[in-house]
Coordinates of C-alpha atoms and ligand atoms in Angstrom, one line a residue:
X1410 CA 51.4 125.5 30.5
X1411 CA 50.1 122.3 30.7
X1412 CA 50.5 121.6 34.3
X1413 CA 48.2 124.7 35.2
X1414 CA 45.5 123.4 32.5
X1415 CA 42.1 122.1 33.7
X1416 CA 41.2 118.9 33.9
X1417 CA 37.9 116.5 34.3
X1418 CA 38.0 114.4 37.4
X1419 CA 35.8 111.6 36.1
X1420 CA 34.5 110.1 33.5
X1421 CA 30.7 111.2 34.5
X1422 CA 32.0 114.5 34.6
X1423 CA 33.0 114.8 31.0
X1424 CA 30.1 112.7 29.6
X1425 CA 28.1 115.4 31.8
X1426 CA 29.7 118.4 30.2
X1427 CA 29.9 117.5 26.9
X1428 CA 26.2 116.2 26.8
X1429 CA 25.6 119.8 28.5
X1430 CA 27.5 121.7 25.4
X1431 CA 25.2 119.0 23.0
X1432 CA 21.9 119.4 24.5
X1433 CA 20.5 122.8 24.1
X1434 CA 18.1 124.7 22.6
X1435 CA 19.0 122.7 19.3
X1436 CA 17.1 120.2 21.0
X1437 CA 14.7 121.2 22.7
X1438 CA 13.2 123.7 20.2
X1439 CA 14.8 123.0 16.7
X1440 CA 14.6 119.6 16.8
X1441 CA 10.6 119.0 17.6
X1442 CA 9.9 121.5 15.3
X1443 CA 12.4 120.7 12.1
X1444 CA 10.4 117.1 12.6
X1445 CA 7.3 118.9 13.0
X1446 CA 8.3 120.9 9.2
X1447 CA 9.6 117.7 7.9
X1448 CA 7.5 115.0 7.6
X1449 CA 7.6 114.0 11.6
X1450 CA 9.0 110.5 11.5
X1451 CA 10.4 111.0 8.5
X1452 CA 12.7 113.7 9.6
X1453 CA 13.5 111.7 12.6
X1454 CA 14.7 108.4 11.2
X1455 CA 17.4 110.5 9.0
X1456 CA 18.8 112.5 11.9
X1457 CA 19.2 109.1 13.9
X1458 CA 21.0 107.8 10.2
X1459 CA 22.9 111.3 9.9
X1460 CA 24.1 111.6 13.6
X1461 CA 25.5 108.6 14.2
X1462 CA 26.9 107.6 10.4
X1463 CA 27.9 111.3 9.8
X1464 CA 28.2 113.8 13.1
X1465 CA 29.4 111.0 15.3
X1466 CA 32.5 110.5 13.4
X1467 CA 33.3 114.5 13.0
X1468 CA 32.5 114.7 16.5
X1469 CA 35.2 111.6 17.5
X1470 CA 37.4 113.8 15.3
X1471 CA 37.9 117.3 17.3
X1472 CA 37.7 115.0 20.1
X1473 CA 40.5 113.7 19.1
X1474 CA 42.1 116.3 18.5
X1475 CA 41.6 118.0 21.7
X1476 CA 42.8 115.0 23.9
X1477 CA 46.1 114.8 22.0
X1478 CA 47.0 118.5 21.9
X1479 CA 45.9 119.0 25.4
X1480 CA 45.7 122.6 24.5
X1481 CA 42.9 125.2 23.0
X1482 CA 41.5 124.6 19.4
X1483 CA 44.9 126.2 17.9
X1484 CA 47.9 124.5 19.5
X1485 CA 45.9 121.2 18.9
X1486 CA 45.2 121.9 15.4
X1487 CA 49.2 123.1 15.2
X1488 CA 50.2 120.0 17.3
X1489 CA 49.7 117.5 14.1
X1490 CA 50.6 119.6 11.6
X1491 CA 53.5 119.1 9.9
X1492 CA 55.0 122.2 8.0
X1493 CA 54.9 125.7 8.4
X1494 CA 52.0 125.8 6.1
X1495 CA 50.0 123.3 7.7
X1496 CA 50.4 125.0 10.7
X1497 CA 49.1 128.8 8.8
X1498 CA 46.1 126.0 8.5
X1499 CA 45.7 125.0 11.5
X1500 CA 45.5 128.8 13.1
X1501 CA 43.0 129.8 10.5
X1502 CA 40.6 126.3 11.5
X1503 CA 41.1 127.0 15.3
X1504 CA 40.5 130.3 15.2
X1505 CA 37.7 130.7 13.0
X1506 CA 36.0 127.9 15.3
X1507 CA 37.1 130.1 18.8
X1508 CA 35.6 133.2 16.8
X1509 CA 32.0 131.3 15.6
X1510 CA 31.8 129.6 18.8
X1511 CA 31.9 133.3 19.9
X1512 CA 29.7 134.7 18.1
X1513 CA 27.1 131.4 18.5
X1514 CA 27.1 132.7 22.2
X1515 CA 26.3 136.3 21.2
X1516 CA 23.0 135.5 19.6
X1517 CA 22.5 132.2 21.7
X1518 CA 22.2 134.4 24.7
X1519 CA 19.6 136.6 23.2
X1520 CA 17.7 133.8 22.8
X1521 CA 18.6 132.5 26.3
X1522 CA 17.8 135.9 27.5
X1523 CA 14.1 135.2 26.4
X1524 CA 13.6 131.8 28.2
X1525 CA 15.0 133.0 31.5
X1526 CA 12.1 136.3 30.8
X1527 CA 9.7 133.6 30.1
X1528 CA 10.3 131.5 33.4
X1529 CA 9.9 134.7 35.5
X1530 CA 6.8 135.4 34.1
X1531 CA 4.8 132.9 35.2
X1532 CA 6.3 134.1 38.9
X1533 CA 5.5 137.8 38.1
X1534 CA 1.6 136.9 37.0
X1535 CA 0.8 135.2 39.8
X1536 CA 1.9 137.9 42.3
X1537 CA -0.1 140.1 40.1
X1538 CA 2.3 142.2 38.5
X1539 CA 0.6 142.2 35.3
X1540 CA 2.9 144.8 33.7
X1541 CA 5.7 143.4 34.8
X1542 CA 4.3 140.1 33.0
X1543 CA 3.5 142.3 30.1
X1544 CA 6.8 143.3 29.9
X1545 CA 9.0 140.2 30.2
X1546 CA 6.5 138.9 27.4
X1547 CA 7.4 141.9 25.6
X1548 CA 9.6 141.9 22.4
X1549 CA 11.8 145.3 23.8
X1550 CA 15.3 146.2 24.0
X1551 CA 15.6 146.7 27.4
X1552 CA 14.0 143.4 28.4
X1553 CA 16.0 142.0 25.6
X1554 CA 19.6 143.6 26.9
X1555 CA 18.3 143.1 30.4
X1556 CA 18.1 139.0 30.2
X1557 CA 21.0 138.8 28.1
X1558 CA 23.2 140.5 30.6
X1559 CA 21.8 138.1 33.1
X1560 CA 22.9 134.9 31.1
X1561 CA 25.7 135.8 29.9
X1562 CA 27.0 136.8 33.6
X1563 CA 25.5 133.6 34.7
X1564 CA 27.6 131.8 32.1
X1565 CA 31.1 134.1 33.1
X1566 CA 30.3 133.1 37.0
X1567 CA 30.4 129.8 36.1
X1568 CA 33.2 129.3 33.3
X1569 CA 35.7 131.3 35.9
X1570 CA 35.4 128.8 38.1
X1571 CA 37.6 126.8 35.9
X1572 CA 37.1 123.4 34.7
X1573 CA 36.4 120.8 37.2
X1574 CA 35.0 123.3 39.9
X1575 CA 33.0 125.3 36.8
X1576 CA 31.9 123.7 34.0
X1577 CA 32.4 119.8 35.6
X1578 CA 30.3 120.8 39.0
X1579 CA 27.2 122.9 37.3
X1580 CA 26.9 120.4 34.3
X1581 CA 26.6 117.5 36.8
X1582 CA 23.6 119.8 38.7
X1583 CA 22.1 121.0 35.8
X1584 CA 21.7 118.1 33.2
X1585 CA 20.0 116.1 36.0
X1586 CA 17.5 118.4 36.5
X1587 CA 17.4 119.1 33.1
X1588 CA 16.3 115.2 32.9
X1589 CA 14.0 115.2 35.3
X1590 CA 12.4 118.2 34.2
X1591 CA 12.2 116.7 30.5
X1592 CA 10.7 113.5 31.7
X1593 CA 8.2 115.0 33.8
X1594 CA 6.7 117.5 31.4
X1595 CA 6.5 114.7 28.5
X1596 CA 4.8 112.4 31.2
X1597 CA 2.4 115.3 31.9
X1598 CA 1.5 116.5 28.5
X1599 CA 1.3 112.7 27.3
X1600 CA -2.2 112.2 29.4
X1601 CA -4.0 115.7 28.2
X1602 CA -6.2 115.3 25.3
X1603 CA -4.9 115.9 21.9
X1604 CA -1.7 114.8 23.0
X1605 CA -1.9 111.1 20.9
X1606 CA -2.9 112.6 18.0
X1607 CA 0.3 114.9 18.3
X1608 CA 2.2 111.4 19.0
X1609 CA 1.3 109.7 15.9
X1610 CA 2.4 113.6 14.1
X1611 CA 5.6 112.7 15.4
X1612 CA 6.0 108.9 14.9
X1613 CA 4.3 108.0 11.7
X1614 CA 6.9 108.6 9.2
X1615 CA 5.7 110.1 6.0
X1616 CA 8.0 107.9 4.1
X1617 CA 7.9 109.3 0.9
X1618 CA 9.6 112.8 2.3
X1619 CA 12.9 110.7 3.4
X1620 CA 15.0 111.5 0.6
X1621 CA 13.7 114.5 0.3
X1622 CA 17.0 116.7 -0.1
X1623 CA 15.9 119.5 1.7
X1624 CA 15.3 117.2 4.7
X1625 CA 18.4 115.6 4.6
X1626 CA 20.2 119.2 4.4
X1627 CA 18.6 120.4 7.6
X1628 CA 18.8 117.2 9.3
X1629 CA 22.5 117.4 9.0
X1630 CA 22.4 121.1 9.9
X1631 CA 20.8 119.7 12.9
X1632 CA 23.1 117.2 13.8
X1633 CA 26.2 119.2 13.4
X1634 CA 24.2 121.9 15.4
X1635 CA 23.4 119.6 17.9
X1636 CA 26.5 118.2 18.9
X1637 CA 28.2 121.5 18.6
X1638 CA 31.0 120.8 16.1
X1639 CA 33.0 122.7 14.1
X1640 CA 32.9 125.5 17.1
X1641 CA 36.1 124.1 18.7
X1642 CA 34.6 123.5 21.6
X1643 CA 34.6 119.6 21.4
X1644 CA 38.7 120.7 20.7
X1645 CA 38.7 121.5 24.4
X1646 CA 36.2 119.5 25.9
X1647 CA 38.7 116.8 24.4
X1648 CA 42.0 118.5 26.1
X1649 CA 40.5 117.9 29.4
X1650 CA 40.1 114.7 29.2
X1651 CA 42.1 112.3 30.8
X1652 CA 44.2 109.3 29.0
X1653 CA 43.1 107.1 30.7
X1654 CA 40.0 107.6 29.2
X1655 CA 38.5 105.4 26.1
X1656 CA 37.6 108.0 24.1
X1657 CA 35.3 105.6 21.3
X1658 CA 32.6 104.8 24.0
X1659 CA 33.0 108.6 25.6
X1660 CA 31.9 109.8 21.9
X1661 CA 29.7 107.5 21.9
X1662 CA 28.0 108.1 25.3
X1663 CA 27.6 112.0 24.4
X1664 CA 26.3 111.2 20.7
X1665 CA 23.7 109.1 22.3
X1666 CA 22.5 110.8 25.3
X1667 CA 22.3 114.3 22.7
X1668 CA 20.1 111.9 19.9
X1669 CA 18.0 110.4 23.1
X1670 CA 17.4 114.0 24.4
X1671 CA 16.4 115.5 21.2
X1672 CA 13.6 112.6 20.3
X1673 CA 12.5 113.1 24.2
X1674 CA 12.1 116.5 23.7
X1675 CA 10.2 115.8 20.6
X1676 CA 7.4 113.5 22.4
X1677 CA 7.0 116.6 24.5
X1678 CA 6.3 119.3 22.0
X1679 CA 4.6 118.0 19.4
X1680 CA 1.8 116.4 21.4
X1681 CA 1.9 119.9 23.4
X1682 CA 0.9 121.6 19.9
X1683 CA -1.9 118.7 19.3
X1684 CA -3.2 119.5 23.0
X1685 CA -2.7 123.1 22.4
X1686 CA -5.1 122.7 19.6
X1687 CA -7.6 120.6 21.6
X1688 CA -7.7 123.6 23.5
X1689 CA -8.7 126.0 20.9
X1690 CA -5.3 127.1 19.8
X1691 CA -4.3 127.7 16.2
X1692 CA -1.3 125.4 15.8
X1693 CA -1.3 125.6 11.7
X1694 CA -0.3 128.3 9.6
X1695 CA -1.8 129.3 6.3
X1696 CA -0.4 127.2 4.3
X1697 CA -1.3 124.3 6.5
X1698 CA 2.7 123.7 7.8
X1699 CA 2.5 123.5 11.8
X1700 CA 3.6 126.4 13.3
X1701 CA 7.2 126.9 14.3
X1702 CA 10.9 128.7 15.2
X1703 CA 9.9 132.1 17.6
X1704 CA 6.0 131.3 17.5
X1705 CA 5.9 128.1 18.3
X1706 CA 7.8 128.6 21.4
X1707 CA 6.9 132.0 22.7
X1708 CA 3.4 132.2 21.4
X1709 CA 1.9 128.7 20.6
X1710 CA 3.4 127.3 24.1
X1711 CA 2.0 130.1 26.0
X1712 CA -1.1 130.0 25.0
X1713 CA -2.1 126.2 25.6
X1714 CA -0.5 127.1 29.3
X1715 CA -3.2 129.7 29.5
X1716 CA -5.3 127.1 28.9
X1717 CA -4.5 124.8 31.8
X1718 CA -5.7 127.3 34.8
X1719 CA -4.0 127.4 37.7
X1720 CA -1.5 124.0 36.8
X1721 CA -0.7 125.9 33.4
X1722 CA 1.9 128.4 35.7
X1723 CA 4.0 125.5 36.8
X1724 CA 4.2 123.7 33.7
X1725 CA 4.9 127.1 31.8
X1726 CA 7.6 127.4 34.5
X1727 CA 9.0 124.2 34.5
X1728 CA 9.4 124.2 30.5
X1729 CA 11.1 127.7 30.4
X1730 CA 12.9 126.6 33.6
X1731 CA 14.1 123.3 31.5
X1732 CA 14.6 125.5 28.4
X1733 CA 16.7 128.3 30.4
X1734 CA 19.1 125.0 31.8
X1735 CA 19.8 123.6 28.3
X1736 CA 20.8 127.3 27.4
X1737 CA 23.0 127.5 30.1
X1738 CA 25.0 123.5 29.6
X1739 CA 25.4 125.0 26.0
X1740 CA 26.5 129.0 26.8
X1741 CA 29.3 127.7 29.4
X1742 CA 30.8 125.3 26.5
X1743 CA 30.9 128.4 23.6
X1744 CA 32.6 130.9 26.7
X1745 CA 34.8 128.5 27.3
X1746 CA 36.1 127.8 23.6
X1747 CA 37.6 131.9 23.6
X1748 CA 38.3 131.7 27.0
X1749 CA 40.8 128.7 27.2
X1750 CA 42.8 130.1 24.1
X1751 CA 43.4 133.7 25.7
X1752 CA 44.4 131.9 28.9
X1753 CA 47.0 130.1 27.1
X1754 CA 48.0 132.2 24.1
X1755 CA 48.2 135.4 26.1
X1756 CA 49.2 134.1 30.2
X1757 CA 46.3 135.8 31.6
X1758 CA 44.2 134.5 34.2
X1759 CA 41.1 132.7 33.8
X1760 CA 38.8 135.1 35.7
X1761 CA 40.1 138.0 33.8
X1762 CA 40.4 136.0 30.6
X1763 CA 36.7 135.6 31.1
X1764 CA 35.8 138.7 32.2
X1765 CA 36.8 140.1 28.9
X1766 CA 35.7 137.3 26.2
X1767 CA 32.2 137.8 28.3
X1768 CA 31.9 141.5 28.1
X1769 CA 33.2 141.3 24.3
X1770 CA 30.3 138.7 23.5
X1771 CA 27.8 140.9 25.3
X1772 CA 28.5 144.2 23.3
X1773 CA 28.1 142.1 20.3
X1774 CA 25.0 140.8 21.6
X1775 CA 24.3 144.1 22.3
X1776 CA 25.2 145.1 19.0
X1777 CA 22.9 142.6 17.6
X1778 CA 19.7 144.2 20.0
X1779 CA 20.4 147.4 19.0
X1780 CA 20.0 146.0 14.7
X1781 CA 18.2 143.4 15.6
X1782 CA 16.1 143.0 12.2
X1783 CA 19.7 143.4 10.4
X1784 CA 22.1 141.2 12.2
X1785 CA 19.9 138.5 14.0
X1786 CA 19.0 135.9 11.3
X1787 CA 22.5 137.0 9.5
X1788 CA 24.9 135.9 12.3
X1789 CA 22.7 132.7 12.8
X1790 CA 23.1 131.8 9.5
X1791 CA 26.9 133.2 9.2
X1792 CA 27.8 130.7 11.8
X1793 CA 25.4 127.8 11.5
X1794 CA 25.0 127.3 8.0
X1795 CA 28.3 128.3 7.2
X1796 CA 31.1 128.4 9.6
X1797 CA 30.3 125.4 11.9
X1798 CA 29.8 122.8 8.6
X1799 CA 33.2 124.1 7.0
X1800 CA 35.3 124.5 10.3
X1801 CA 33.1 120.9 10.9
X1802 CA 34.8 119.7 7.5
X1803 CA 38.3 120.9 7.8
X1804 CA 38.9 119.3 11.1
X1805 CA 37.7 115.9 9.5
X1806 CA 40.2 117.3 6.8
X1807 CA 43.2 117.7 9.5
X1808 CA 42.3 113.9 10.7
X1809 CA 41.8 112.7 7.5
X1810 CA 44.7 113.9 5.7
X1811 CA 47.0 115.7 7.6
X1812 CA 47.9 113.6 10.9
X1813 CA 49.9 110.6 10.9
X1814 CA 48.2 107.3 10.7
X1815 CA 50.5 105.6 13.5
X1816 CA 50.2 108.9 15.9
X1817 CA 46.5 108.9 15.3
X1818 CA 46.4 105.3 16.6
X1819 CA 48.7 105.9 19.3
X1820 CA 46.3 108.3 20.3
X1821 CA 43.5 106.4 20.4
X1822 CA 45.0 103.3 21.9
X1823 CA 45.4 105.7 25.1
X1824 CA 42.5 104.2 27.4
X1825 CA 41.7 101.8 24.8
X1826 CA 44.3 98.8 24.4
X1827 CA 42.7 96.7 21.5
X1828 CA 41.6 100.2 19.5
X1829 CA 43.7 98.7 17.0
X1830 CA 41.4 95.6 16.3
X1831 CA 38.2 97.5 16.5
X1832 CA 35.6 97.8 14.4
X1833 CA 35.7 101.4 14.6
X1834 CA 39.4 101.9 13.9
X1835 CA 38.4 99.8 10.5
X1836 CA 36.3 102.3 9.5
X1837 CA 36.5 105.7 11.3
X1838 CA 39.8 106.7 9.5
X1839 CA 37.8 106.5 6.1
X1840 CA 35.2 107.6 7.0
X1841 CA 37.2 111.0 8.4
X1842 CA 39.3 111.0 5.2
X1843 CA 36.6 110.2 2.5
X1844 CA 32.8 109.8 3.5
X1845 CA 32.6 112.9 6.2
X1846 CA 34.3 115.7 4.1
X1847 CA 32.3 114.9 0.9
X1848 CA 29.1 114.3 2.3
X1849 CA 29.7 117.8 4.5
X1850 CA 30.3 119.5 1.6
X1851 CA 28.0 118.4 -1.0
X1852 CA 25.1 118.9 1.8
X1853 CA 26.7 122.6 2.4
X1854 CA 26.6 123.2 -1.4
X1855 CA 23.2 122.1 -1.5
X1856 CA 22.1 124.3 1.4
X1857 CA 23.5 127.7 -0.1
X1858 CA 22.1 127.0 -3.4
Ligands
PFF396 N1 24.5 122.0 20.8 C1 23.8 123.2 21.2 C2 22.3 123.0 21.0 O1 21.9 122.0 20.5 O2 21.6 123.9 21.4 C3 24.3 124.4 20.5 C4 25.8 124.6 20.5 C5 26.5 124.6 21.7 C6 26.4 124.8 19.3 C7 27.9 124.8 21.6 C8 27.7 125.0 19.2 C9 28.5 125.0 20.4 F1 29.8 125.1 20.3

């Protein structure tokens, strides 16, 4: 099995991928406005605290996990456990991560669905095809199913390509454009007027909110969000990876390019909503909060490009452009979490394997069009409030308590010689076995509360 298993060919590639899979819509859209919600700066300061003391260490975890198993989320998990129980265990954890990673893509791809509409439009309006705009702008199901076909076939096309010639070639096109596109519209947006208003919004922390438990509950949602644990997908990122690779500074790498990403993104929205409301637009709700979620992005965005003339159907394009490519880096990781385990489990080949967990995802997607006031919020919260912190948990759980110390090291001295005398191997293990589990869970308790 192993020998016909995918692979990344360099190191660049896997940073690439697995920033791809971290960088996403979490970023560029829950991020600014959580911060915006939260006491700007505040907000901010405990992600940075959060990801790197808290999500960094779960994420080092499954990625862990993943390199030693060389195998999908289940056989990994089975891989270091050591009874017939453990192993009962182990199924249930992979699983239930292959199934939410699933169903993340099905409503992911609705949302998807809207950014590719929204990137057209601007193309549409200026050849004058004003119901065509109308309707791409439109909340309906058949633009709805429409784009979410489209993405989701964009994401099979490119996950049954396989590994290095799939996910390892189109993550190193699209997060550089993805870059350049970020860095461009924030240079932009940064000289229009209102924008330093919005900046000092954004990097003036309100102090007195950062202890505030409900902004350390969705800062950690957003972390764990963000870097896409407890989804199984760092599980296989990880089995690709070669060992010659040091795995502490990979983790690393991908924590850091995610966190930097995120407070980019944020220096581009919030002084867009300042600018937006130089230019007339209502950025404040009634109860004084700045606008966000759905109507910040398709409504609040839209309108302040309306406001820019003939240069506001680039930008609009650009951003939906940079929004549809974050998408995309994310869709191809959640594919190929199902994907890789039907391969393997079942001896099937990848193009059919994908063909299938593709079509399922999209008649649940579908599924969700069709009830959309019943199902859409319910399997965003099912899998992000629920699944991703506890799957998140029991793989710092598997680490933690389950796999032998000495095999653990053994593992992690694979690329990395002196792991053993490392600050982080002093204080990883604990914090895998003790601090991450109990901090998970008492933030999870708080959140369902
Ligand atoms: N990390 C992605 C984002 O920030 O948008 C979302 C995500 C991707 C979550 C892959 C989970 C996952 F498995």
């Amino acid at each position: 099995m192993s020998e016909n298993r995918g692979k990344f060919n360099s190191r660049i590639g896997f940073i690439l991928a697995a920033a791809g899979s971290a960088v996403g819509l979490g970023n560029i859209w829950g991020f600014p406005t959580q911060a915006a919600g939260n006491g700007g700066a505040a907000f901010v300061l405990m992600y940075l605290i959060l990801a790197f003391c808290l999500a960094y260490p779960a994420f080092m975890a499954e990625l862990i996990i993943g390199r030693h198993g060389q195998a999908n989320a289940v056989e990994s998990l089975k891989k270091i456990s050591n009874s017939a129980l453990q192993k009962k265990f182990a199924f249930i954890v992979g699983f239930g991560g292959i199934l939410c990673a699933g169903l993340l893509m099905s409503f992911y791809s609705i949302v998807a669905g809207w950014m590719v509409a929204y990137t057209v439009e601007p193309i549409t309006t200026t050849l004058g095809a004003t119901d065509i705009s109308t309707w791409l702008k439109s909340h309906s199901t058949s633009r709805n199913l429409l784009f979410t076909f489209i993405f989701c076939s964009l994401t099979i096309l490119i996950i049954s390509r396989g590994v290095s010639d799939g996910i390892e070639k189109w993550s190193k096109r699209l997060m550089p454009a993805l870059v350049f596109l970020l860095v461009a519209l924030t240079a932009y947006v940064l000289t229009l007027d209102g924008a330093m208003e919005g900046l000092k919004a954004y990097l003036v922390p309100d102090m007195a909110r950062l202890f505030e438990p409900a902004l350390i509950v969705d800062a950690l949602g957003q972390a764990f969000f963000s870097l896409s644990l407890g989804t199984s997908v760092i599980i296989i990122y990880g089995s690709y990876v070669s060992k010659q690779e040091n795995l502490v500074s990979l983790g690393a790498y991908v924590t850091l390019i995610d966190v930097s990403i995120a407070f980019l993104a944020g220096l581009l929205v919030i002084p867009a909503m300042y600018v937006a409301a130089a230019n007339g637009v209502q950025i404040f709700n009634e109860s004084g909060a700045l606008i966000d979620g759905d109507q910040l992005v398709l409504t609040v965005l839209p309108a302040l490009f309306d406001t820019m003339g003939s240069v506001g159907v680039f930008v609009a394009f650009a951003f939906f452009a940079l929004m549809s490519i974050a998408s995309l880096t994310s869709s191809i990781s959640m594919l190929e979490a199902p994907v890789s385990y039907t391969v393997e489990r079942f001896s099937i080949s990848r193009k059919k394997a994908t063909l299938l967990m593709g079509a399922l995802i999209f008649a649940t997607s579908s599924l969700i069009i069709f009830n959309f006031d019943l199902l859409f919020v319910f399997v965003i919260n099912l899998t992000t409030k629920y699944g991703q912190p506890i799957i998140g948990m029991l793989c710092c759980i598997f680490v933690g308590w389950i796999w032998s110390r000495s095999s653990l090291l053994e593992e992690l001295k694979q690329g990395n010689e002196e792991a053993e005398n490392q600050f982080f191997w002093k204080i990883w293990p604990w914090y895998t076995k003790l601090v991450c589990p109990l901090a998970i869970a008492i933030v999870f308790i708080n959140s369902i509360l």
